[in-house]
Each structure stands twice: as C-alpha cells, then as structure tokens.
Coordinates of C-alpha atoms in Angstrom, one line a residue:
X1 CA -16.4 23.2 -12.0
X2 CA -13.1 25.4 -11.1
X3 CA -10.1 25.2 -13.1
X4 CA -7.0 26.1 -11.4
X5 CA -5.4 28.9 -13.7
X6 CA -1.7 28.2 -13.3
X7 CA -0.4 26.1 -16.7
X8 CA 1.8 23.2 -17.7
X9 CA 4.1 25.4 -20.6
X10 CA 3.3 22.5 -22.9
X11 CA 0.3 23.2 -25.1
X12 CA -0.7 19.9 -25.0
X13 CA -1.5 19.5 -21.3
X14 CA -2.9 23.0 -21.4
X15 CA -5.6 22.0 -23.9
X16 CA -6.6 19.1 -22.2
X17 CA -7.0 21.2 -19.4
X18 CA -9.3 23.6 -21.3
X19 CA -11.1 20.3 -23.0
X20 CA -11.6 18.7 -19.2
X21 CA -13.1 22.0 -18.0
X22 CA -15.6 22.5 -21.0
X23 CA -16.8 18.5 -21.0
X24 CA -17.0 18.3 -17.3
X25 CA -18.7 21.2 -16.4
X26 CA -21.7 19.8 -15.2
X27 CA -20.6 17.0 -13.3
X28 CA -19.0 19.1 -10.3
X29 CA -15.1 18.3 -11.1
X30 CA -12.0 20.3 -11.0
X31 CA -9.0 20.6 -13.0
X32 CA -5.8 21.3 -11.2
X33 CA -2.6 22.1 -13.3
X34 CA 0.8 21.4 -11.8
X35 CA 4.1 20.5 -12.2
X36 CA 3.3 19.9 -15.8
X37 CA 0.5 17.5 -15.1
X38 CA -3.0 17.4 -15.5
X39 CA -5.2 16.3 -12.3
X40 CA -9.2 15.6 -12.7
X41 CA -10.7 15.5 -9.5
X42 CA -13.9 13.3 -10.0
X43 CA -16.6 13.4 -7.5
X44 CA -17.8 9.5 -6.4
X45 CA -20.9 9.5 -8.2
X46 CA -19.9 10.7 -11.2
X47 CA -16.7 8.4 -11.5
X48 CA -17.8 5.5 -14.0
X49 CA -19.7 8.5 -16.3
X50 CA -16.3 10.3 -16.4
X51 CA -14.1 7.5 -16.7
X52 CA -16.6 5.9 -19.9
X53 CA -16.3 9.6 -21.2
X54 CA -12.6 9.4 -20.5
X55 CA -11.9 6.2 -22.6
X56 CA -14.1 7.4 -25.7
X57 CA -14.7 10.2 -26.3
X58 CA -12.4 11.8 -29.1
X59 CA -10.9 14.7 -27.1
X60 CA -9.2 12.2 -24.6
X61 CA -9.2 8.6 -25.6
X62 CA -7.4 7.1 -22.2
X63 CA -7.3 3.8 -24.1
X64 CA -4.7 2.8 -21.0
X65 CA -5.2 2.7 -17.4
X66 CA -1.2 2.6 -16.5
X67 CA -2.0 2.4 -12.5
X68 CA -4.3 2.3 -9.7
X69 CA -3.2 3.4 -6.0
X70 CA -4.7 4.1 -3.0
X71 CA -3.4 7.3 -1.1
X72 CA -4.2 8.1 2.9
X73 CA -4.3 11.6 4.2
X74 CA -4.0 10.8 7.7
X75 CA -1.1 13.0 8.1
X76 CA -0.6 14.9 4.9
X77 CA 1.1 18.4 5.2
X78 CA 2.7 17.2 8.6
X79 CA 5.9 15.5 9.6
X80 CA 6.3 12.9 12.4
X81 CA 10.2 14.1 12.9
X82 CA 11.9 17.4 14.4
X83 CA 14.1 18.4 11.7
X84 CA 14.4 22.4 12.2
X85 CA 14.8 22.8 15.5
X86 CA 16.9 19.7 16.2
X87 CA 20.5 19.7 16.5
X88 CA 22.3 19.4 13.0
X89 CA 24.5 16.3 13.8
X90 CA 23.7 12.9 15.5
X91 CA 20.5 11.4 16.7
X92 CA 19.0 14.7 18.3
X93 CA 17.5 15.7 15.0
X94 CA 15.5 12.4 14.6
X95 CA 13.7 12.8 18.0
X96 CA 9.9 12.1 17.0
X97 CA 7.3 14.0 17.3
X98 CA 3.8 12.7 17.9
X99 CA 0.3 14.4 16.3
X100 CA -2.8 12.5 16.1
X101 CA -4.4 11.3 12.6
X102 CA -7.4 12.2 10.5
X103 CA -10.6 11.9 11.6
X104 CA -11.5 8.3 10.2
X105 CA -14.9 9.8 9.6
X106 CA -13.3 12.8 7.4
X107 CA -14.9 11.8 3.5
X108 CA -11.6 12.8 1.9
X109 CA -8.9 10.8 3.9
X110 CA -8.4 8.1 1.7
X111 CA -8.3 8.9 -2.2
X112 CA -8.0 6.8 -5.6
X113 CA -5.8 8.0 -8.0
X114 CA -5.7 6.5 -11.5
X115 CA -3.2 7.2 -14.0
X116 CA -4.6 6.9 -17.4
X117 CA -2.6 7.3 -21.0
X118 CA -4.0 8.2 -24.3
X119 CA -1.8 6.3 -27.2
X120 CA -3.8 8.8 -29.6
X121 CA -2.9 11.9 -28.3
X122 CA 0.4 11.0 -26.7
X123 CA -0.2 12.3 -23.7
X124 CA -1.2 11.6 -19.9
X125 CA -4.0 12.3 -17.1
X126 CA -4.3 11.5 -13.0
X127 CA -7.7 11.1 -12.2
X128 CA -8.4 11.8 -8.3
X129 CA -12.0 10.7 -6.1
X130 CA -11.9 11.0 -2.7
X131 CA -13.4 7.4 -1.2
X132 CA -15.8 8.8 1.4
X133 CA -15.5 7.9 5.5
X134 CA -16.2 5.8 7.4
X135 CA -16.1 3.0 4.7
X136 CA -14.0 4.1 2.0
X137 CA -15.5 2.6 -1.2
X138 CA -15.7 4.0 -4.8
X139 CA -16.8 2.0 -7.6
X140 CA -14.9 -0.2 -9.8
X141 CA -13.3 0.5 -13.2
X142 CA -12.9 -2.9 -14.1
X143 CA -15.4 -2.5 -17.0
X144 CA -14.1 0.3 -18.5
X145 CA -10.0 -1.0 -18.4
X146 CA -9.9 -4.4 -17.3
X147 CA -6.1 -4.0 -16.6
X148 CA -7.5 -2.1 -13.3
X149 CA -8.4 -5.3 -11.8
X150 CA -5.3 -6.6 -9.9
X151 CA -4.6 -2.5 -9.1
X152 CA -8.1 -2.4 -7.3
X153 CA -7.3 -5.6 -5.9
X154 CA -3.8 -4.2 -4.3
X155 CA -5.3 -0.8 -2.8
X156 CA -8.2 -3.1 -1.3
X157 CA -5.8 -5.5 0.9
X158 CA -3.1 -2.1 1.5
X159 CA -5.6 0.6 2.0
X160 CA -8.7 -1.0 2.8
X161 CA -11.0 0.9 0.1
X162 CA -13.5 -1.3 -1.1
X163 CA -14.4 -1.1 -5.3
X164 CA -18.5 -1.6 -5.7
X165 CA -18.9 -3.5 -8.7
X166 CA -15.4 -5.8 -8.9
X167 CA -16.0 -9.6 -9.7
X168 CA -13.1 -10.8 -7.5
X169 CA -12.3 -8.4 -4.5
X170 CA -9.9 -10.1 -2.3
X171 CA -6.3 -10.0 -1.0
X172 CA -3.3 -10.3 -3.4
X173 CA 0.0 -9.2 -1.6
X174 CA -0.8 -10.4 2.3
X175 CA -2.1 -13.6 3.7
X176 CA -6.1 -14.4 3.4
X177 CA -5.8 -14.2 7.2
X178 CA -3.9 -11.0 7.6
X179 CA -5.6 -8.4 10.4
X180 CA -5.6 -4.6 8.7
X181 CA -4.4 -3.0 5.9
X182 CA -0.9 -2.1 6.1
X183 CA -0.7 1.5 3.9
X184 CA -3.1 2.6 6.5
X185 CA -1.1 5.6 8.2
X186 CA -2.5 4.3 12.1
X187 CA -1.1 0.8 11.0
X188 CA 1.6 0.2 13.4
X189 CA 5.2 -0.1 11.6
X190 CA 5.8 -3.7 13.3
X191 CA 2.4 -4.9 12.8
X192 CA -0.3 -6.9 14.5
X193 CA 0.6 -10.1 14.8
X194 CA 3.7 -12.3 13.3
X195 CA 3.7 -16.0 12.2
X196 CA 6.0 -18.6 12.4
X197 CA 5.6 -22.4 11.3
X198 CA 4.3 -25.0 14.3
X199 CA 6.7 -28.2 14.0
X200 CA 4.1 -29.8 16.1
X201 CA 1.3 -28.7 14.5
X202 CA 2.3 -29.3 11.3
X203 CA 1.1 -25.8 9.9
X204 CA 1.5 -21.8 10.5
X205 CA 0.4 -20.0 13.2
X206 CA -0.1 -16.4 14.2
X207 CA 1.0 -15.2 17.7
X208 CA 0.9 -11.4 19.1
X209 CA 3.9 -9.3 18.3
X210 CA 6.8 -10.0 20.3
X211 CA 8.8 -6.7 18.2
X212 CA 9.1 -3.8 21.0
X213 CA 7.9 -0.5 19.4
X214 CA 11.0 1.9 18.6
X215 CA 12.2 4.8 16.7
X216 CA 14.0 4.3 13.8
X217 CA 16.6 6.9 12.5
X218 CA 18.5 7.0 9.6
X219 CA 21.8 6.6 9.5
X220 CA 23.9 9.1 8.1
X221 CA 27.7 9.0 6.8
X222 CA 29.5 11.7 7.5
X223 CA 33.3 12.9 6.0
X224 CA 36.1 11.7 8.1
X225 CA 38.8 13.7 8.0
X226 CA 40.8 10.4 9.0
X227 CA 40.3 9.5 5.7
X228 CA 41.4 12.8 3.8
X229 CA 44.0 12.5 1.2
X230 CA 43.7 9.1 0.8
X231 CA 44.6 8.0 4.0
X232 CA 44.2 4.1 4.9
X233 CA 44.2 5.1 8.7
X234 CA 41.5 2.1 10.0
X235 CA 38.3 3.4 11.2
X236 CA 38.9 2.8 15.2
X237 CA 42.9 3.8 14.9

C-alpha cells in the first residue's frame, strides 16, 4: 500500500486519505492526493471487496455512485499535433504528427474510474482499476450501486471493457450492429462503416466509408485591425 504524501489543504480529504491507507493496507491499493482530490487505485481482484467496504463501512459510506467511465491510455502523456515548434500563425502549427499506440496487450491501457459521493460525510472519492489486456474486463458494481448499471453499460459499447457479473451487458448509445467501440483511441475519427436507408429495400444498410481521411484544424479568429475603432469596413473591402 503507498500513499502519495502530497495533501489536499482540506482536512477532510486529508483524513480520508489517512482512513483509505489504514483500511486498505492489505489489499495492495494506493492512495494518490491531487488537485484536492482523493484517488483509490483498486487492484481487479480486490474491486467488489473494496467497493462493499466502500459503501458501508462508517469511515466512508459512498451511499452514491455519481459516475462510471471508461478511460484509454493509448496515448496518454503524448500529443498527436506540433504545437512548439510550429509556426505561431496559420495552418503550419496544426501539421500532425504521427506515434503509434499502446501495446493492446499492456494490462493498464484501459482503466475504470468510478466517482462515488458520501451524503454522510459530505465529501467525494474516484476509485481507479486498471481492466487488464488483451480483454479488458473488471467486475460489475451493479450489486453494490444499482445506479452503475447503464454507466457499465456505456463504457462497454464506447470502450469495449466488459463488467463480469452485469445482468444486461449490451449496447446503449450505438446501433446493435455497430463494428468497434468508438472511445477506443485506434478507432478511426470517420469510422468503419456508415448507413443510409435502402428505398428499395425497405430498410437500413451499412456500406464501407466513403469519408476520405483528413486533418482537421481548428479554426482560429484572429484581431483585424480592419475592424479597430469600430470600423464597419466589410471583411473582403
């Protein structure tokens, strides 16, 4: 159990810091302080013995799971666009920059994150377990906070992590039919295939992507000195 040393400055975080380091000693967590936030890193196995512990015990009571999410760290730390080095004006400092992903078989690329509140104590608490590789999967929470259920649900179909143990794992936001998981950071940005409705056949149907792949930058408005002093000079003048 390590307990990052850095504190919050409010003395309620800071004790539930303490209280999370003495209660979860044994079950090979770690207790990071940040920000003024509390983060419990939860190993798999010992997720659903934590999280029971979580709800009841009288030090924490996490009555409310507030949200579930998925997280992939593909490309954490790194940046897909020149920003530095690139010129300071116009589309030179958007020119992209390619790296290759996480190993898919690294254990912590994808992560769940649960954000739990205690009405009691008046406070909050992110819980954090890596999903394992190649098969992300972690087990479900659905009997501890039923509220979890459409959460698990949504980080399923984005992220593709699978949750042991919930009674109704399926798609919510894309079509049954949908190939991937969009949130996934090798996901292309225009997709796999598109869909459009058949006249003919009476019914939708799914076609390979006719998008071109492309760059995409920003576009940013910059002061005209046209327009100084209130000018009403047009744009193209």
């Amino acid at each position: 159990m390590s307990h990052q040393e850095s504190r919050t400055g409010d003395a309620r975080l800071d004790e539930l810091a303490d209280r999370l380091t003495g209660h979860f000693g044994a079950q090979d967590c770690q207790v990071l302080t940040a920000a003024g936030e509390v983060t419990l890193v939860v190993p798999r196995q010992a997720l659903l013995t934590v999280a029971n512990l979580l709800r009841d015990h009288e030090d924490f009571r996490c009555e409310q799971i507030i949200d579930v999410c998925g997280v992939d760290y593909a490309a954490y730390g790194r940046s897909e666009w020149t920003t530095a080095e690139a010129s300071s004006s116009g589309f030179g400092r958007g020119v992209a920059r390619g790296f290759e992903f996480a190993d898919t078989e690294d254990p912590k690329r994808f992560a769940v994150v649960y954000h739990l509140l205690s009405l009691t104590h008046n406070r909050r608490l992110r819980v954090r377990v890596y999903a394992g590789a190649p098969r992300p999967m972690v087990d479900s929470v659905v009997t501890i906070w039923s509220a979890s259920s459409w959460f698990e649900r949504e980080a399923f179909d984005l992220f593709g992590i699978l949750f042991n143990g919930h009674p109704d794992l399926r798609r919510i936001l894309t079509d049954y039919g949908f190939v991937g998981h969009p949130f996934r950071k090798d996901f292309p940005l225009f997709g796999q295939v598109e869909m459009r409705y058949d006249p003919e056949q009476a019914r939708v149907v799914y076609e390979p992507v006719s998008i071109e792949p492309r760059t995409l930058v920003p576009r940013v408005v910059r002061p005209d000195a046209r327009r100084e002093g209130g000018s009403a000079m047009p744009p193209d003048a």
